Coordinates of C-alpha atoms and ligand atoms in Angstrom, one line a residue:
M6 CA 138.6 190.7 74.9
F7 CA 141.2 189.7 77.5
V8 CA 141.8 187.1 80.4
S9 CA 144.4 187.2 83.0
I10 CA 145.7 184.1 85.2
S11 CA 148.5 185.4 88.3
T12 CA 149.8 183.1 90.9
T13 CA 151.4 183.9 94.2
G14 CA 154.8 182.6 95.2
T15 CA 157.7 182.0 97.5
A16 CA 161.4 182.3 97.9
E17 CA 161.1 178.2 97.0
N18 CA 158.5 178.1 94.8
P19 CA 159.0 181.4 92.7
A20 CA 155.7 182.8 91.3
S21 CA 157.1 183.1 88.0
D22 CA 157.7 179.8 88.1
L23 CA 153.8 180.2 85.7
G24 CA 156.0 181.1 82.6
F25 CA 156.7 177.9 82.6
L26 CA 153.7 176.3 83.3
L27 CA 152.8 178.4 80.1
H28 CA 155.3 177.7 78.6
K29 CA 155.9 181.9 77.9
H30 CA 158.3 183.7 79.1
P31 CA 157.7 185.8 81.8
D32 CA 160.1 188.8 79.8
K33 CA 158.7 188.6 75.7
V34 CA 155.6 189.9 74.4
Q35 CA 154.3 187.1 72.2
R36 CA 152.0 187.2 69.8
F37 CA 150.2 183.9 68.0
A38 CA 147.7 183.7 65.1
T39 CA 144.6 181.9 65.6
T40 CA 141.8 181.2 63.0
H41 CA 140.0 184.3 64.3
G42 CA 142.4 187.2 64.6
T43 CA 145.9 187.2 66.7
A44 CA 146.3 187.1 70.2
H45 CA 149.3 188.2 72.3
V46 CA 150.3 186.8 75.5
F47 CA 152.2 189.5 78.0
Y48 CA 152.7 190.0 81.6
P49 CA 151.3 193.3 83.5
E50 CA 153.7 191.3 86.2
S51 CA 156.0 188.9 86.7
G52 CA 158.4 188.6 90.0
E53 CA 158.7 186.2 93.0
Q54 CA 155.4 186.7 94.9
V55 CA 153.0 188.1 91.9
C56 CA 153.1 186.9 88.8
T57 CA 150.4 187.0 85.9
A58 CA 150.0 186.4 82.7
A59 CA 147.6 188.7 80.2
L60 CA 146.0 187.1 77.0
L61 CA 144.5 189.7 74.7
L62 CA 142.5 188.2 71.6
E63 CA 142.6 190.5 69.0
V64 CA 139.8 189.2 66.9
D65 CA 139.4 190.4 63.2
P66 CA 135.3 191.5 62.9
A67 CA 135.8 190.3 59.4
A68 CA 138.0 186.7 59.4
L69 CA 134.5 186.0 61.6
L70 CA 132.0 187.7 59.5
R71 CA 133.9 185.8 56.1
Q72 CA 133.8 181.9 58.4
G73 CA 130.3 182.9 57.8
R74 CA 130.1 181.6 61.7
G75 CA 129.6 185.0 63.8
K76 CA 127.1 186.1 63.3
G77 CA 125.1 187.4 66.7
R78 CA 122.2 185.6 68.5
S79 CA 120.1 184.2 66.1
G80 CA 117.0 185.5 68.4
S81 CA 118.4 189.0 68.2
P82 CA 116.3 191.1 66.1
D83 CA 117.9 193.1 63.7
H84 CA 120.5 189.7 62.2
A85 CA 122.5 191.2 59.2
L86 CA 122.7 194.1 61.1
A87 CA 124.2 191.7 64.3
Q88 CA 126.5 189.8 61.3
Y89 CA 128.6 193.5 61.0
V90 CA 128.2 194.7 65.2
N91 CA 128.6 192.0 67.6
D92 CA 130.1 191.4 71.2
R93 CA 131.9 188.8 69.5
P94 CA 135.5 191.1 69.3
Y95 CA 134.9 191.5 73.0
A96 CA 132.9 188.9 75.3
A97 CA 134.6 185.9 76.7
S98 CA 133.7 183.2 74.6
S99 CA 133.2 180.2 72.2
L100 CA 136.6 182.1 70.5
L101 CA 138.8 183.1 73.9
A102 CA 138.3 180.0 74.4
V103 CA 139.4 178.2 71.3
A104 CA 142.4 181.1 72.4
L105 CA 142.7 180.3 74.5
R106 CA 144.1 176.7 74.4
T107 CA 145.7 177.3 70.9
V108 CA 148.2 179.3 73.4
Y109 CA 148.5 177.6 75.8
R110 CA 148.1 174.1 74.6
S111 CA 150.9 171.9 76.7
A112 CA 149.8 173.6 79.7
M113 CA 146.2 172.5 79.6
K114 CA 147.5 169.2 78.5
G115 CA 149.9 169.0 81.9
E116 CA 152.7 169.1 80.2
C117 CA 155.9 170.6 80.9
V118 CA 159.9 169.4 79.8
H119 CA 162.1 171.6 81.3
R120 CA 159.6 171.5 85.0
P121 CA 158.0 168.3 84.6
E122 CA 157.2 167.8 88.6
L123 CA 155.0 171.4 88.2
P124 CA 152.9 170.3 86.7
G125 CA 151.0 168.8 88.7
R126 CA 151.1 171.2 91.2
A127 CA 147.6 172.8 92.8
I128 CA 149.0 176.3 93.3
P129 CA 147.2 179.9 94.3
L130 CA 145.4 181.0 91.9
R131 CA 143.2 184.6 90.0
I132 CA 141.5 184.4 86.3
G133 CA 140.2 188.1 86.2
L134 CA 137.8 187.2 82.6
P135 CA 136.7 191.4 82.0
A136 CA 133.4 189.9 80.5
V137 CA 131.7 187.3 80.1
P138 CA 128.4 187.0 78.3
V139 CA 126.2 184.9 81.2
A140 CA 123.1 183.3 78.4
G141 CA 119.8 183.1 80.0
A142 CA 118.6 184.9 83.1
E143 CA 120.2 183.0 85.8
G144 CA 123.1 185.9 85.5
P145 CA 125.4 185.4 88.1
E146 CA 124.1 182.5 90.3
L147 CA 125.0 180.4 87.0
V148 CA 128.0 181.7 87.3
E149 CA 128.5 180.5 90.1
R150 CA 126.3 177.3 89.8
L151 CA 129.2 175.9 86.8
F152 CA 132.6 177.0 89.1
A153 CA 132.1 176.5 93.0
P154 CA 132.4 172.8 91.9
L155 CA 135.6 172.6 91.0
G156 CA 137.1 175.0 93.9
W157 CA 136.4 177.9 92.5
Q158 CA 135.1 181.3 94.8
V159 CA 133.7 182.9 92.6
D160 CA 133.6 187.1 92.0
A161 CA 130.7 187.6 89.0
R162 CA 129.2 191.0 89.5
P163 CA 126.5 192.5 87.3
V164 CA 128.5 195.1 84.8
P165 CA 126.1 197.7 83.9
L166 CA 125.0 199.1 80.6
D167 CA 126.1 202.0 80.6
E168 CA 128.1 203.5 83.9
A169 CA 126.2 206.8 83.1
F170 CA 122.3 205.7 83.6
P171 CA 122.8 203.4 86.3
E172 CA 118.8 202.9 85.3
W173 CA 119.0 201.1 82.5
G174 CA 120.5 197.9 84.6
D175 CA 122.7 195.2 84.6
S176 CA 124.0 193.9 80.5
R177 CA 124.4 190.7 79.6
Y178 CA 127.9 190.4 81.0
V179 CA 129.6 189.3 83.7
R180 CA 133.5 190.8 85.6
L181 CA 134.2 187.5 86.3
E182 CA 137.0 186.2 88.6
L183 CA 137.8 183.4 90.1
T184 CA 139.8 182.2 93.4
G185 CA 141.3 178.8 94.1
T186 CA 144.4 176.3 94.5
L187 CA 144.1 174.3 91.5
R188 CA 146.5 172.6 88.8
L189 CA 146.8 175.1 85.6
A190 CA 145.9 172.3 83.4
D191 CA 141.8 171.9 85.4
A192 CA 141.6 175.5 85.1
L193 CA 142.9 175.8 81.6
Q194 CA 140.0 173.6 81.4
H195 CA 136.7 174.8 83.2
L196 CA 138.2 177.4 81.2
Y197 CA 137.5 176.1 78.0
V198 CA 134.9 174.2 78.3
L199 CA 132.7 176.7 80.5
L200 CA 132.9 180.1 78.8
P201 CA 131.1 178.7 75.8
V202 CA 128.6 177.6 78.3
L203 CA 127.8 180.5 80.3
D204 CA 128.0 181.9 76.4
G205 CA 125.4 179.8 75.6
S206 CA 126.3 179.6 71.1
K207 CA 129.4 178.5 69.4
H208 CA 130.7 180.3 66.9
Y209 CA 130.9 177.4 64.7
W210 CA 128.8 174.1 64.2
V211 CA 129.1 171.5 66.6
A212 CA 129.7 168.4 64.9
P213 CA 129.4 165.1 66.4
D214 CA 133.4 165.5 67.4
E215 CA 133.0 168.0 69.8
V216 CA 131.6 165.2 72.3
D217 CA 135.1 164.3 72.6
K218 CA 136.4 167.2 72.9
L219 CA 134.5 168.1 76.0
L220 CA 134.9 164.8 77.7
A221 CA 138.7 165.5 77.1
A222 CA 138.5 168.5 78.6
G223 CA 136.9 167.9 81.0
Q224 CA 137.6 164.1 81.9
G225 CA 138.5 164.0 85.3
W226 CA 135.8 166.8 86.9
L227 CA 133.3 166.6 84.7
A228 CA 131.8 163.3 86.3
D229 CA 131.0 164.1 88.5
H230 CA 129.5 168.0 88.1
P231 CA 126.7 168.3 90.3
E232 CA 125.4 171.0 86.5
Q233 CA 126.9 168.0 84.4
A234 CA 123.8 167.8 82.3
L235 CA 123.2 171.7 81.7
I236 CA 127.2 171.7 81.2
A237 CA 126.5 168.7 77.9
R238 CA 123.7 170.1 76.5
R239 CA 125.0 174.4 76.4
Y240 CA 128.4 172.6 75.3
L241 CA 127.1 171.4 72.3
S242 CA 124.6 174.1 72.0
R243 CA 121.4 171.9 72.5
R244 CA 122.2 168.8 70.7
W245 CA 119.8 166.7 71.8
S246 CA 121.4 164.0 70.2
L247 CA 125.3 164.6 71.2
T248 CA 124.7 165.7 74.1
R249 CA 122.9 162.0 74.9
L250 CA 125.5 160.7 73.6
A251 CA 127.7 163.1 76.1
M252 CA 125.7 161.9 79.2
E253 CA 125.6 158.0 78.4
R254 CA 129.7 158.5 78.0
L255 CA 130.1 159.8 81.4
A256 CA 127.4 157.7 83.0
L257 CA 129.9 155.0 81.6
A258 CA 133.3 157.3 82.6
R259 CA 132.0 156.8 86.1
L260 CA 130.5 153.6 86.7
A261 CA 134.3 152.8 84.9
E262 CA 136.6 155.0 87.0
A263 CA 134.4 153.5 90.1
D264 CA 136.0 150.5 88.8
D265 CA 138.9 151.5 89.1
R266 CA 138.8 152.8 91.7
E267 CA 137.5 149.8 93.4
A268 CA 140.3 147.7 91.8
E269 CA 143.0 150.2 92.6
E270 CA 142.1 150.1 95.6
I271 CA 142.1 145.9 95.8
D272 CA 145.6 146.0 93.6
N273 CA 146.8 148.4 96.6
A274 CA 145.9 145.1 99.3
V275 CA 146.3 142.4 97.4
P276 CA 148.3 140.7 100.6
D277 CA 150.9 137.5 100.0
V278 CA 148.5 134.8 100.2
P279 CA 145.1 135.5 97.8
E280 CA 142.1 136.0 100.1
A281 CA 138.4 134.6 100.0
P282 CA 137.0 136.3 97.3
E283 CA 134.6 139.0 99.6
V284 CA 131.0 139.9 98.5
G285 CA 131.0 142.3 95.5
E286 CA 134.7 141.4 95.0
A287 CA 134.0 137.4 92.8
G288 CA 134.7 139.2 89.4
E289 CA 136.0 141.0 87.8
A290 CA 137.7 142.8 90.9
G291 CA 139.4 139.4 91.7
E292 CA 140.4 139.5 88.4
A293 CA 141.8 142.7 88.6
V294 CA 144.3 141.0 91.2
E295 CA 145.3 138.6 88.9
G296 CA 146.3 140.9 86.4
V297 CA 148.9 143.3 88.1
E298 CA 152.1 142.3 87.1
G299 CA 153.2 139.7 89.7
A300 CA 150.3 138.7 91.5
E301 CA 149.5 136.7 89.1
A302 CA 147.1 134.8 91.2
G303 CA 144.0 135.9 93.0
P304 CA 141.2 134.4 94.8
A305 CA 139.3 132.8 91.8
G306 CA 136.7 129.5 92.8
P307 CA 134.7 128.2 94.5
A308 CA 136.2 129.6 98.6
E309 CA 137.4 125.6 99.3
T310 CA 139.5 125.6 96.2
V311 CA 140.6 129.4 95.8
G312 CA 144.6 129.4 96.7
P313 CA 147.6 129.7 94.9
A314 CA 147.9 125.7 94.1
A315 CA 144.0 124.9 93.5
D316 CA 144.2 127.8 90.6
A317 CA 147.5 125.8 88.9
E318 CA 145.4 122.5 88.9
R319 CA 142.9 123.7 87.5
G320 CA 144.9 125.0 84.1
G321 CA 145.4 129.3 86.2
S322 CA 143.3 131.1 87.6
L323 CA 139.5 131.8 86.1
A324 CA 140.7 134.9 84.2
A325 CA 143.6 133.4 82.7
Q326 CA 142.0 129.8 81.3
R327 CA 138.9 132.6 79.7
R328 CA 142.1 133.9 77.5
A329 CA 143.2 130.9 77.2
A330 CA 139.9 129.6 75.8
I331 CA 138.8 133.0 74.1
L332 CA 142.0 132.4 72.4
A333 CA 141.5 129.2 71.5
A334 CA 137.8 130.3 69.9
L335 CA 140.3 133.0 68.1
A336 CA 142.8 130.5 66.6
R337 CA 139.7 128.2 65.0
T338 CA 139.8 131.5 62.9
G339 CA 142.0 131.7 61.9
A340 CA 141.9 135.2 63.4
A341 CA 144.6 137.4 62.6
R342 CA 143.4 141.2 63.0
V343 CA 141.0 141.8 66.3
L344 CA 138.9 143.7 68.0
D345 CA 139.1 143.0 71.7
L346 CA 135.9 144.9 73.1
G347 CA 135.7 146.4 76.4
C348 CA 139.2 145.2 76.7
G349 CA 139.8 147.2 80.8
Q350 CA 143.1 147.4 81.4
G351 CA 144.2 145.5 78.6
E352 CA 145.6 141.8 80.2
L353 CA 143.9 139.9 76.7
V354 CA 145.6 142.9 75.0
G355 CA 149.0 141.8 75.0
A356 CA 147.5 137.7 75.4
L357 CA 146.6 138.2 71.8
L358 CA 149.9 140.5 70.9
K359 CA 152.5 136.8 72.2
E360 CA 150.3 135.8 68.9
P361 CA 151.9 135.2 66.0
R362 CA 149.0 134.9 64.0
V363 CA 147.6 138.3 65.5
T364 CA 148.6 140.9 63.0
E365 CA 146.4 143.2 64.3
V366 CA 144.5 144.3 67.4
L367 CA 142.2 147.2 68.3
G368 CA 140.9 147.4 71.8
V369 CA 138.3 149.8 72.9
D370 CA 137.0 150.9 76.1
V371 CA 134.3 153.5 77.3
S372 CA 137.1 154.0 80.5
S373 CA 139.7 156.7 79.8
R374 CA 141.2 155.4 82.9
A375 CA 141.5 151.6 81.5
L376 CA 142.5 152.9 79.0
T377 CA 145.3 154.8 80.2
I378 CA 146.8 151.7 83.2
A379 CA 146.2 149.4 80.4
A380 CA 148.5 151.7 77.7
R381 CA 150.7 151.7 81.2
R382 CA 150.4 148.0 81.2
L383 CA 151.5 147.2 78.1
R384 CA 153.7 149.5 77.7
L385 CA 152.5 151.0 74.5
D386 CA 155.2 154.3 74.2
R387 CA 158.1 151.9 75.2
L388 CA 156.9 149.1 71.8
P389 CA 159.4 148.9 68.9
E390 CA 158.5 150.6 65.8
R391 CA 157.1 147.3 64.7
Q392 CA 155.2 145.4 67.3
A393 CA 153.4 149.3 68.0
R394 CA 151.8 149.5 64.7
R395 CA 150.2 145.9 66.0
V396 CA 147.7 147.8 68.6
K397 CA 145.4 150.7 68.8
L398 CA 143.8 151.5 71.9
V399 CA 140.9 154.2 71.3
Q400 CA 137.7 155.1 74.0
G401 CA 134.4 154.5 72.0
A402 CA 130.8 153.4 73.9
L403 CA 129.9 149.9 71.8
T404 CA 126.2 151.1 72.5
Y405 CA 126.9 153.5 68.7
T406 CA 127.9 151.6 66.0
D407 CA 131.8 153.0 64.9
A408 CA 133.3 153.3 61.2
R409 CA 136.8 152.6 63.0
L410 CA 135.9 148.5 63.7
K411 CA 134.8 147.5 60.8
G412 CA 136.5 145.7 58.2
Y413 CA 138.2 142.9 61.2
D414 CA 138.7 139.0 61.2
A415 CA 137.2 138.8 65.0
A416 CA 135.7 140.6 67.8
V417 CA 135.3 139.0 71.4
L418 CA 133.2 141.0 74.4
C419 CA 135.0 139.3 77.1
E420 CA 132.9 140.2 80.5
V421 CA 131.6 143.4 78.9
V422 CA 127.8 142.5 77.8
E423 CA 126.7 142.6 81.9
H424 CA 127.7 145.6 82.8
L425 CA 125.4 146.8 79.8
D426 CA 121.9 148.3 80.8
L427 CA 119.4 144.8 79.7
P428 CA 117.5 147.7 77.4
R429 CA 120.3 149.1 76.4
L430 CA 122.4 145.5 74.5
P431 CA 119.9 145.8 71.2
A432 CA 122.1 148.8 70.3
L433 CA 125.6 146.8 71.1
E434 CA 124.1 144.0 69.7
Y435 CA 123.1 146.5 66.3
A436 CA 127.1 148.3 66.5
V437 CA 129.0 144.5 66.7
F438 CA 126.1 142.7 64.5
G439 CA 125.0 144.2 62.0
A440 CA 127.1 146.3 61.9
A441 CA 130.4 146.2 61.9
R442 CA 130.0 142.6 61.5
P443 CA 133.2 140.6 62.0
A444 CA 133.2 136.9 60.5
A445 CA 133.9 135.9 64.1
V446 CA 132.3 137.2 67.6
V447 CA 133.2 135.7 71.1
V448 CA 131.4 136.5 74.4
T449 CA 131.9 135.6 78.0
T450 CA 130.0 136.2 80.8
P451 CA 129.0 134.9 84.5
N452 CA 127.3 131.5 84.8
A453 CA 124.5 133.1 87.2
E454 CA 124.1 129.9 88.5
Y455 CA 127.9 128.5 89.2
N456 CA 127.0 131.8 92.6
V457 CA 126.0 129.5 94.6
R458 CA 129.3 127.7 94.4
W459 CA 131.4 130.6 95.3
E460 CA 130.9 129.6 99.1
T461 CA 131.6 133.9 100.4
L462 CA 129.1 135.7 98.2
P463 CA 125.6 135.8 99.3
A464 CA 122.4 134.4 98.0
G465 CA 120.8 136.4 95.3
R466 CA 124.5 139.0 94.8
M467 CA 125.9 138.9 92.1
R468 CA 129.3 138.7 91.1
H469 CA 130.6 142.9 90.4
D470 CA 128.6 146.0 91.9
D471 CA 128.6 147.1 88.5
H472 CA 126.6 144.2 87.0
R473 CA 123.6 144.5 85.5
F474 CA 122.3 140.9 84.9
E475 CA 124.1 137.4 85.6
W476 CA 122.6 135.3 83.1
S477 CA 122.2 131.5 83.9
R478 CA 123.4 128.8 80.8
A479 CA 119.4 128.4 79.3
E480 CA 118.9 133.0 78.8
F481 CA 122.4 132.7 77.8
A482 CA 121.8 130.4 75.1
A483 CA 118.5 131.8 74.5
W484 CA 119.7 135.3 74.0
A485 CA 123.3 133.9 71.2
R486 CA 120.8 131.6 69.9
Q487 CA 118.4 135.3 68.9
V488 CA 122.0 137.1 68.1
A489 CA 123.2 134.8 65.8
G490 CA 119.4 134.3 64.2
T491 CA 119.2 138.2 63.8
Y492 CA 122.1 139.0 62.5
G493 CA 123.2 135.6 60.1
Y494 CA 125.6 134.3 62.2
T495 CA 125.7 130.6 63.4
V496 CA 126.8 130.6 67.5
D497 CA 128.3 127.0 70.0
L498 CA 128.4 127.5 73.2
E499 CA 132.3 126.6 75.5
P500 CA 132.1 127.0 79.5
V501 CA 134.7 127.5 80.4
G502 CA 136.0 126.6 84.0
P503 CA 135.9 123.4 86.0
L504 CA 133.2 122.3 85.3
D505 CA 129.5 121.5 88.2
P506 CA 128.1 118.5 87.4
E507 CA 124.4 120.5 89.2
V508 CA 125.1 124.8 87.8
G509 CA 128.0 124.0 84.9
A510 CA 131.1 125.8 85.1
P511 CA 131.7 129.8 86.4
T512 CA 132.1 131.5 82.7
Q513 CA 129.8 130.5 79.4
L514 CA 131.1 131.1 75.8
A515 CA 129.7 131.7 73.0
H516 CA 131.6 131.6 69.4
F517 CA 129.5 132.5 67.3
R518 CA 130.4 133.2 63.3
L519 CA 129.4 135.1 60.5
A520 CA 126.5 132.2 58.5
A521 CA 128.8 131.5 55.1
E522 CA 125.9 133.2 53.1
A523 CA 125.2 135.8 55.1
A524 CA 129.1 136.1 55.0
D525 CA 129.1 137.1 50.5
T526 CA 125.9 140.1 51.6
P527 CA 127.6 142.1 54.7
E528 CA 124.7 144.1 56.3
A529 CA 122.3 142.7 53.7
T530 CA 119.7 141.8 55.9
T531 CA 120.7 143.5 59.7
T532 CA 118.5 146.8 60.1
A533 CA 118.9 148.5 63.8
P534 CA 116.2 146.8 66.1
E535 CA 113.6 149.1 66.9
G536 CA 114.8 151.0 69.9
S537 CA 118.9 150.8 69.5
A538 CA 121.0 153.8 70.0
H539 CA 122.6 153.7 66.5
R540 CA 124.3 157.0 64.3
Ligands
SAH3 N1 137.3 142.6 78.5 C1 137.7 142.6 80.2 C2 137.2 144.5 81.3 C3 136.0 143.4 81.4 S1 135.3 144.6 81.9 C4 138.5 142.2 81.0 O1 137.8 140.5 80.6 O2 138.9 141.8 82.0 C5 133.6 145.7 81.3 C6 134.4 146.2 81.0 O3 133.3 147.2 79.7 C7 134.9 147.8 81.1 O4 136.4 147.9 81.2 C8 134.4 148.7 81.0 O5 135.1 150.6 81.0 C9 133.1 148.6 79.5 N2 132.2 149.0 79.3 C10 131.4 148.8 79.4 N3 130.2 149.0 79.7 C11 130.6 149.6 78.2 C12 130.5 149.8 77.1 N4 128.9 150.0 77.2 N5 131.4 150.6 76.3 C13 132.3 150.4 75.7 N6 132.5 149.6 76.5 C14 132.0 149.4 77.3

């Protein structure tokens, strides 16, 4: 099986730079061992104006068979024969996708040590695949639907079954040519995900970590793709539970990214003197401003008291007061190993690391974009070894149980629960209180009653566009007691921020502690609630 990647260039930007991008020298023929055979990379042409890199994968059918995964279509009439005679060695399938990733790994990640400016550039590309299997009746039309939204011009021609006998009709293969001006890394990611999607079958067992692979390769394009449901379903070999997980994480990633974009726009627009919050910005958006280095004072609090001076009087912005309240609660339980669940851009992670008592912080968020920003802000890549060992950021969805979250002293959910649809909340409750089961959990969420004190927030509006609900004090208390009762915790509630005699404080905090008797028999009394999704 074969794939060619061509580009064109000029004297200043010669096409042969493709060699740098692919990390393969144009003057050499190179061979790579892959799990299922040998990949050859060579350049049929390499000049200033045109350069083409070809990857030829020589599949070893015997190796494929030995691994027991070289099965033909499961619906094929003669399954036993199909093990020996099938299209696997020739057609561009999941085998080619894996080979592409093996051979062009750095290029796919957008890395180029020698010419770091190259991967960020969109370049004219032409990708040729002589035989792409297309499952189902849609054929060439499906190829168009998958690649066109990503900026490719698609030329997909059905390959006749036998050119000598046109009356036999077309085969299930298309000759595919994609042209477009894209970054090479994106192009490779598209192929890596979409070739197995077109093929409709994988040569290996689809394990749950395929969801991570799909989301990693799909970052930046899959969440907005009109066919994302079809892509996820087929990529995950129609495993329904995995597909649902992928779709949920994609939806969350989309929201989180919209959030981040909004926060970034506000970051960029932040004036020297903070203005009163606008509709939908009174909550995290204001805090995002606050989180930026050098812009500590953000809009927080009622309009008449907004401003750095007022913040100082009240002991810092609302976000800072919230962090202080969380740190104080954690200090009371002496927590050393702490989870920051829905850590966002890492402000609390940073504050936790400043506490000498804290030996380990695991930040979890569904938004890889937020995590990237957090890693940058915390300068994770430059921390000395001993510090670096104290902190880890991982991507995860809190509505699913996750073994990585077990064994911690405390978990924090700072302004997170209100981002979940109410029907999904029991799943988070189970994942955190039932499965991860830290000795203490600190939850903060807006107090909806306080919203009337935000002059710029119209009546009935929530503080942030992505909030699915905001609770009154009574509602939060009822929820906290119910969760504590279900999972064997005790709970204390406290207000955070300036206390208004009528409507309370802007933030409410619940401090859960594992009840002593329950602590002896972790997970003894807890089972998943009806309808909660967990793995
Ligand atoms: N705790 C941070 C961020 C709060 S914003 C702070 O106080 O600054 C809410 C965060 O929760 C976002 O970063 C969002 O990506 C994350 N989030 C929302 N739903 C989630 C889910 N189901 N799983 C994991 N993270 C989620």
